[in-house]
Amino acid sequence: MAERRTVLAFATQGAGSNDEARILELLADHDVERYAFDRTRKLANVRRIVRMARRVRPALIVMEGTGAAGALAILMARALLGTPYVVSSGDAVGPFLASVRPRFAAPAWAYEWLLYRAAAGFIGWTPYLVGRALTMGAPRGVTAPGFTPHPEVLLSRDEIRDRLGVRRDALVFGIVGGLDYNENKGYCYGLELVRALRRVDREDLAIVVIGGGNGLDRLRELAGEELGRRAFIPGPIPRPLVTSYLASMDVGSLPQSLDQVGALRYTTKISEYVTARLPIVTGRLPLAYDLAEDWSWRLPGPSPWSDDYVDALAALMGSLTRQDIDGRRAAMPPAMAEFDGSAQRRRVGAFVTDLLDDTLGSRRRRAGR
């Protein structure tokens, strides 16, 4: 009887999320059984995933994300059923959890170590994260840094600016992303843009911050009288229009901290900025040298919520010219292989195929003894 090579896949961000779409696309060349992860009932997923694994008997489980409920499920499936698993992540789990709940720093690091050490492999959103997982005990890894799911520019620059109410001749700094406010840091995406804007007296300058989350109202309040004049914070937009909105901007903000959370990331935004041909302003991060040396402005400061960073951003906003922007845009490569979705799908597909070959081969050898 032919050996079953089914892959059970799910994303801890939930059914229908961008993370789920990402992992299903990366695994599209395999026989995949999708588990619809329910974020409203996280613990219930543990029992359901183990039950599905018992019924389907997959050769491998792939989890996108590092949520505790999903991790408990794959660890139980490994212990009870002998099912190997792969983790895919865009974050350094221990430092990220510790940044949210500092009291749990030690358990968070132990959790990350266990998760990688017991895995059959790791899919990292950056090569830095793959190296971290290998160092912590993952036996093998592959990099898949993300791709733009909707690369088409469906609306023109002028159409988007007219929708927002932005002057057509304005110099626009902007960002698209989740506006989830971190109470410990006092920060969410776009906060650096609002703070810097309020320090610059320049009428042809504007910022656009797009996304939803509990930081949305905070940003609007902080913008004060600039809201609707030089600061435009409309909320979330349909995913197919993200590239159009980015293409209507002049400089994209890619804010990350220079610590073990931010420095190891690319974020999904950089592939979207590349697609939209948008130069970026960011910190002095590894990615800014490795990927965007000639088309980024690299600002000082340990984090985008630090005064050093905001002061430097305000100075850039006050002095930047169209010629400066055109020069950085001209330095952008026409395409970047790192963010080619079909190439990532082939790489991850080959990685999973090799894992399945090795896993099933080991089972055959054990059965033959």
PDB file of C-alpha atoms in Angstrom, residues 174-365:
ATOM      1  CA  GLY A 174       3.229  56.383   4.825  1.00  0.00           C
ATOM      2  CA  ILE A 175       2.703  52.899   6.163  1.00  0.00           C
ATOM      3  CA  VAL A 176       0.133  50.110   5.853  1.00  0.00           C
ATOM      4  CA  GLY A 177      -0.100  47.580   8.685  1.00  0.00           C
ATOM      5  CA  GLY A 178      -1.846  46.423  11.834  1.00  0.00           C
ATOM      6  CA  LEU A 179      -2.187  49.259  14.329  1.00  0.00           C
ATOM      7  CA  ASP A 180      -1.987  47.184  17.492  1.00  0.00           C
ATOM      8  CA  TYR A 181      -0.896  49.351  20.418  1.00  0.00           C
ATOM      9  CA  ASN A 182       1.830  47.971  22.697  1.00  0.00           C
ATOM     10  CA  GLU A 183       1.216  49.355  26.181  1.00  0.00           C
ATOM     11  CA  ASN A 184       4.721  48.485  27.391  1.00  0.00           C
ATOM     12  CA  LYS A 185       6.379  50.399  24.565  1.00  0.00           C
ATOM     13  CA  GLY A 186       3.693  53.052  24.157  1.00  0.00           C
ATOM     14  CA  TYR A 187       3.813  52.415  20.426  1.00  0.00           C
ATOM     15  CA  CYS A 188       2.021  51.172  17.340  1.00  0.00           C
ATOM     16  CA  TYR A 189       2.908  51.422  13.660  1.00  0.00           C
ATOM     17  CA  GLY A 190       2.574  54.976  12.388  1.00  0.00           C
ATOM     18  CA  LEU A 191       3.203  56.648  15.740  1.00  0.00           C
ATOM     19  CA  GLU A 192       6.676  57.697  14.600  1.00  0.00           C
ATOM     20  CA  LEU A 193       5.149  59.380  11.530  1.00  0.00           C
ATOM     21  CA  VAL A 194       2.576  61.332  13.533  1.00  0.00           C
ATOM     22  CA  ARG A 195       5.125  62.463  16.129  1.00  0.00           C
ATOM     23  CA  ALA A 196       7.645  63.536  13.487  1.00  0.00           C
ATOM     24  CA  LEU A 197       5.047  65.353  11.375  1.00  0.00           C
ATOM     25  CA  ARG A 198       4.062  67.550  14.309  1.00  0.00           C
ATOM     26  CA  ARG A 199       7.691  68.721  14.594  1.00  0.00           C
ATOM     27  CA  VAL A 200       7.921  69.842  10.952  1.00  0.00           C
ATOM     28  CA  ASP A 201       6.534  73.102   9.570  1.00  0.00           C
ATOM     29  CA  ARG A 202       6.151  72.164   5.922  1.00  0.00           C
ATOM     30  CA  GLU A 203       2.864  72.602   4.075  1.00  0.00           C
ATOM     31  CA  ASP A 204       3.655  70.210   1.218  1.00  0.00           C
ATOM     32  CA  LEU A 205       4.326  67.334   3.657  1.00  0.00           C
ATOM     33  CA  ALA A 206       1.733  64.670   4.527  1.00  0.00           C
ATOM     34  CA  ILE A 207       1.573  61.303   6.228  1.00  0.00           C
ATOM     35  CA  VAL A 208      -0.783  58.400   5.502  1.00  0.00           C
ATOM     36  CA  VAL A 209      -1.254  55.626   8.070  1.00  0.00           C
ATOM     37  CA  ILE A 210      -3.532  52.782   7.001  1.00  0.00           C
ATOM     38  CA  GLY A 211      -4.718  49.839   9.071  1.00  0.00           C
ATOM     39  CA  GLY A 212      -6.992  48.762  11.868  1.00  0.00           C
ATOM     40  CA  GLY A 213      -6.415  47.990  15.525  1.00  0.00           C
ATOM     41  CA  ASN A 214      -6.673  49.446  18.991  1.00  0.00           C
ATOM     42  CA  GLY A 215      -4.026  52.052  18.154  1.00  0.00           C
ATOM     43  CA  LEU A 216      -6.152  53.706  15.459  1.00  0.00           C
ATOM     44  CA  ASP A 217      -7.981  56.125  17.743  1.00  0.00           C
ATOM     45  CA  ARG A 218      -4.758  56.932  19.630  1.00  0.00           C
ATOM     46  CA  LEU A 219      -3.072  57.962  16.381  1.00  0.00           C
ATOM     47  CA  ARG A 220      -6.014  60.120  15.366  1.00  0.00           C
ATOM     48  CA  GLU A 221      -6.036  61.803  18.760  1.00  0.00           C
ATOM     49  CA  LEU A 222      -2.280  62.403  18.629  1.00  0.00           C
ATOM     50  CA  ALA A 223      -2.598  63.906  15.139  1.00  0.00           C
ATOM     51  CA  GLY A 224      -4.886  66.585  16.604  1.00  0.00           C
ATOM     52  CA  GLU A 225      -5.545  69.498  14.261  1.00  0.00           C
ATOM     53  CA  GLU A 226      -3.342  67.881  11.592  1.00  0.00           C
ATOM     54  CA  LEU A 227      -5.905  65.096  11.092  1.00  0.00           C
ATOM     55  CA  GLY A 228      -7.428  65.555   7.649  1.00  0.00           C
ATOM     56  CA  ARG A 229      -5.004  68.379   6.858  1.00  0.00           C
ATOM     57  CA  ARG A 230      -1.537  66.818   6.767  1.00  0.00           C
ATOM     58  CA  ALA A 231      -2.249  63.547   8.624  1.00  0.00           C
ATOM     59  CA  PHE A 232      -4.549  61.011   6.980  1.00  0.00           C
ATOM     60  CA  ILE A 233      -5.496  57.944   9.032  1.00  0.00           C
ATOM     61  CA  PRO A 234      -8.498  56.331   7.316  1.00  0.00           C
ATOM     62  CA  GLY A 235      -8.479  52.893   8.972  1.00  0.00           C
ATOM     63  CA  PRO A 236      -8.256  49.513   7.202  1.00  0.00           C
ATOM     64  CA  ILE A 237      -8.591  49.066   3.446  1.00  0.00           C
ATOM     65  CA  PRO A 238      -9.337  46.023   1.238  1.00  0.00           C
ATOM     66  CA  ARG A 239      -6.239  43.861   0.769  1.00  0.00           C
ATOM     67  CA  PRO A 240      -6.345  44.055  -3.060  1.00  0.00           C
ATOM     68  CA  LEU A 241      -5.853  47.846  -2.800  1.00  0.00           C
ATOM     69  CA  VAL A 242      -2.735  47.788  -0.589  1.00  0.00           C
ATOM     70  CA  THR A 243      -0.310  48.085  -3.513  1.00  0.00           C
ATOM     71  CA  SER A 244      -2.323  50.957  -4.984  1.00  0.00           C
ATOM     72  CA  TYR A 245      -2.213  52.891  -1.710  1.00  0.00           C
ATOM     73  CA  LEU A 246       1.513  52.275  -1.298  1.00  0.00           C
ATOM     74  CA  ALA A 247       2.200  53.355  -4.870  1.00  0.00           C
ATOM     75  CA  SER A 248       0.492  56.681  -4.103  1.00  0.00           C
ATOM     76  CA  MET A 249       3.131  57.435  -1.430  1.00  0.00           C
ATOM     77  CA  ASP A 250       6.683  58.736  -1.809  1.00  0.00           C
ATOM     78  CA  VAL A 251       8.469  57.133   1.170  1.00  0.00           C
ATOM     79  CA  GLY A 252       7.431  54.006   3.050  1.00  0.00           C
ATOM     80  CA  SER A 253       8.021  53.709   6.785  1.00  0.00           C
ATOM     81  CA  LEU A 254       9.485  50.383   7.941  1.00  0.00           C
ATOM     82  CA  PRO A 255       9.846  50.840  11.717  1.00  0.00           C
ATOM     83  CA  GLN A 256      11.583  48.096  13.693  1.00  0.00           C
ATOM     84  CA  SER A 257      13.505  48.102  16.952  1.00  0.00           C
ATOM     85  CA  LEU A 258      17.203  47.276  17.136  1.00  0.00           C
ATOM     86  CA  ASP A 259      16.712  44.348  19.485  1.00  0.00           C
ATOM     87  CA  GLN A 260      16.129  40.595  19.167  1.00  0.00           C
ATOM     88  CA  VAL A 261      12.554  41.231  18.072  1.00  0.00           C
ATOM     89  CA  GLY A 262      12.944  43.869  15.376  1.00  0.00           C
ATOM     90  CA  ALA A 263      16.474  43.197  14.136  1.00  0.00           C
ATOM     91  CA  LEU A 264      15.639  39.616  13.114  1.00  0.00           C
ATOM     92  CA  ARG A 265      12.556  40.567  11.079  1.00  0.00           C
ATOM     93  CA  TYR A 266      11.900  41.634   7.508  1.00  0.00           C
ATOM     94  CA  THR A 267       8.128  42.112   8.044  1.00  0.00           C
ATOM     95  CA  THR A 268       5.644  41.541   5.240  1.00  0.00           C
ATOM     96  CA  LYS A 269       5.760  45.229   4.394  1.00  0.00           C
ATOM     97  CA  ILE A 270       9.142  45.181   2.695  1.00  0.00           C
ATOM     98  CA  SER A 271       7.964  42.881  -0.107  1.00  0.00           C
ATOM     99  CA  GLU A 272       4.990  45.201  -0.622  1.00  0.00           C
ATOM    100  CA  TYR A 273       7.245  48.267  -0.723  1.00  0.00           C
ATOM    101  CA  VAL A 274       9.400  46.574  -3.342  1.00  0.00           C
ATOM    102  CA  THR A 275       6.336  45.782  -5.429  1.00  0.00           C
ATOM    103  CA  ALA A 276       5.103  49.388  -5.180  1.00  0.00           C
ATOM    104  CA  ARG A 277       8.586  50.774  -6.015  1.00  0.00           C
ATOM    105  CA  LEU A 278       8.614  52.691  -2.749  1.00  0.00           C
ATOM    106  CA  PRO A 279      11.910  53.729  -1.070  1.00  0.00           C
ATOM    107  CA  ILE A 280      11.899  53.174   2.678  1.00  0.00           C
ATOM    108  CA  VAL A 281      12.925  54.932   5.862  1.00  0.00           C
ATOM    109  CA  THR A 282      13.939  52.574   8.635  1.00  0.00           C
ATOM    110  CA  GLY A 283      16.407  52.004  11.431  1.00  0.00           C
ATOM    111  CA  ARG A 284      19.957  50.750  11.160  1.00  0.00           C
ATOM    112  CA  LEU A 285      18.775  47.168  10.837  1.00  0.00           C
ATOM    113  CA  PRO A 286      20.451  44.198   9.147  1.00  0.00           C
ATOM    114  CA  LEU A 287      17.795  44.220   6.408  1.00  0.00           C
ATOM    115  CA  ALA A 288      18.523  47.881   5.632  1.00  0.00           C
ATOM    116  CA  TYR A 289      22.053  46.916   4.615  1.00  0.00           C
ATOM    117  CA  ASP A 290      21.387  43.444   3.235  1.00  0.00           C
ATOM    118  CA  LEU A 291      18.346  44.291   1.104  1.00  0.00           C
ATOM    119  CA  ALA A 292      17.980  48.063   0.792  1.00  0.00           C
ATOM    120  CA  GLU A 293      21.423  49.607   1.087  1.00  0.00           C
ATOM    121  CA  ASP A 294      20.902  52.018  -1.823  1.00  0.00           C
ATOM    122  CA  TRP A 295      17.178  52.725  -1.521  1.00  0.00           C
ATOM    123  CA  SER A 296      16.659  53.334   2.167  1.00  0.00           C
ATOM    124  CA  TRP A 297      17.249  56.123   4.642  1.00  0.00           C
ATOM    125  CA  ARG A 298      18.704  54.578   7.810  1.00  0.00           C
ATOM    126  CA  LEU A 299      17.958  56.536  10.966  1.00  0.00           C
ATOM    127  CA  PRO A 300      19.738  56.425  14.342  1.00  0.00           C
ATOM    128  CA  GLY A 301      18.052  55.374  17.555  1.00  0.00           C
ATOM    129  CA  PRO A 302      17.340  52.032  19.252  1.00  0.00           C
ATOM    130  CA  SER A 303      13.673  51.977  18.268  1.00  0.00           C
ATOM    131  CA  PRO A 304      11.069  53.914  16.256  1.00  0.00           C
ATOM    132  CA  TRP A 305       9.536  55.188  19.503  1.00  0.00           C
ATOM    133  CA  SER A 306      12.833  56.674  20.716  1.00  0.00           C
ATOM    134  CA  ASP A 307      13.387  60.442  20.580  1.00  0.00           C
ATOM    135  CA  ASP A 308      16.580  59.976  18.544  1.00  0.00           C
ATOM    136  CA  TYR A 309      14.673  58.159  15.824  1.00  0.00           C
ATOM    137  CA  VAL A 310      11.743  60.597  15.753  1.00  0.00           C
ATOM    138  CA  ASP A 311      14.065  63.624  15.706  1.00  0.00           C
ATOM    139  CA  ALA A 312      15.991  62.164  12.765  1.00  0.00           C
ATOM    140  CA  LEU A 313      12.755  61.334  10.952  1.00  0.00           C
ATOM    141  CA  ALA A 314      11.495  64.903  11.452  1.00  0.00           C
ATOM    142  CA  ALA A 315      14.783  66.268  10.082  1.00  0.00           C
ATOM    143  CA  LEU A 316      14.453  64.035   7.024  1.00  0.00           C
ATOM    144  CA  MET A 317      10.855  65.106   6.486  1.00  0.00           C
ATOM    145  CA  GLY A 318      11.883  68.741   6.660  1.00  0.00           C
ATOM    146  CA  SER A 319      14.724  68.511   4.150  1.00  0.00           C
ATOM    147  CA  LEU A 320      13.781  65.783   1.662  1.00  0.00           C
ATOM    148  CA  THR A 321      13.351  66.761  -1.992  1.00  0.00           C
ATOM    149  CA  ARG A 322      11.739  65.125  -4.986  1.00  0.00           C
ATOM    150  CA  GLN A 323      15.203  64.629  -6.455  1.00  0.00           C
ATOM    151  CA  ASP A 324      16.279  62.726  -3.340  1.00  0.00           C
ATOM    152  CA  ILE A 325      13.294  60.402  -3.639  1.00  0.00           C
ATOM    153  CA  ASP A 326      13.771  59.883  -7.379  1.00  0.00           C
ATOM    154  CA  GLY A 327      17.401  58.959  -6.760  1.00  0.00           C
ATOM    155  CA  ARG A 328      16.535  56.301  -4.183  1.00  0.00           C
ATOM    156  CA  ARG A 329      13.740  54.919  -6.343  1.00  0.00           C
ATOM    157  CA  ALA A 330      16.077  54.677  -9.331  1.00  0.00           C
ATOM    158  CA  ALA A 331      18.493  52.638  -7.177  1.00  0.00           C
ATOM    159  CA  MET A 332      15.841  50.004  -6.453  1.00  0.00           C
ATOM    160  CA  PRO A 333      16.348  46.759  -8.396  1.00  0.00           C
ATOM    161  CA  PRO A 334      13.609  45.970 -10.936  1.00  0.00           C
ATOM    162  CA  ALA A 335      12.800  42.798  -8.984  1.00  0.00           C
ATOM    163  CA  MET A 336      14.107  40.967  -5.944  1.00  0.00           C
ATOM    164  CA  ALA A 337      14.412  37.199  -6.000  1.00  0.00           C
ATOM    165  CA  GLU A 338      13.946  37.088  -2.211  1.00  0.00           C
ATOM    166  CA  PHE A 339      10.289  38.080  -2.627  1.00  0.00           C
ATOM    167  CA  ASP A 340       9.396  35.928  -5.638  1.00  0.00           C
ATOM    168  CA  GLY A 341       6.388  33.920  -4.464  1.00  0.00           C
ATOM    169  CA  SER A 342       6.822  31.096  -6.990  1.00  0.00           C
ATOM    170  CA  ALA A 343      10.476  30.665  -6.015  1.00  0.00           C
ATOM    171  CA  GLN A 344       9.537  30.486  -2.333  1.00  0.00           C
ATOM    172  CA  ARG A 345       6.866  27.921  -3.122  1.00  0.00           C
ATOM    173  CA  ARG A 346       9.438  25.768  -4.966  1.00  0.00           C
ATOM    174  CA  ARG A 347      11.975  26.046  -2.133  1.00  0.00           C
ATOM    175  CA  VAL A 348       9.502  25.204   0.603  1.00  0.00           C
ATOM    176  CA  GLY A 349       8.038  22.440  -1.540  1.00  0.00           C
ATOM    177  CA  ALA A 350      11.467  20.861  -1.964  1.00  0.00           C
ATOM    178  CA  PHE A 351      12.178  21.267   1.743  1.00  0.00           C
ATOM    179  CA  VAL A 352       8.949  19.480   2.701  1.00  0.00           C
ATOM    180  CA  THR A 353       9.517  16.753   0.091  1.00  0.00           C
ATOM    181  CA  ASP A 354      12.947  16.016   1.541  1.00  0.00           C
ATOM    182  CA  LEU A 355      11.527  15.980   5.068  1.00  0.00           C
ATOM    183  CA  LEU A 356       8.831  13.518   4.024  1.00  0.00           C
ATOM    184  CA  ASP A 357      11.356  11.295   2.240  1.00  0.00           C
ATOM    185  CA  ASP A 358      13.611  11.207   5.301  1.00  0.00           C
ATOM    186  CA  THR A 359      10.763  10.728   7.785  1.00  0.00           C
ATOM    187  CA  LEU A 360       9.080   7.934   5.860  1.00  0.00           C
ATOM    188  CA  GLY A 361      12.447   6.307   5.179  1.00  0.00           C
ATOM    189  CA  SER A 362      13.182   6.270   8.903  1.00  0.00           C
ATOM    190  CA  ARG A 363       9.816   4.678   9.591  1.00  0.00           C
ATOM    191  CA  ARG A 364      10.449   1.971   7.018  1.00  0.00           C
ATOM    192  CA  ARG A 365      13.847   1.194   8.481  1.00  0.00           C
TER     193      ARG A 365
END
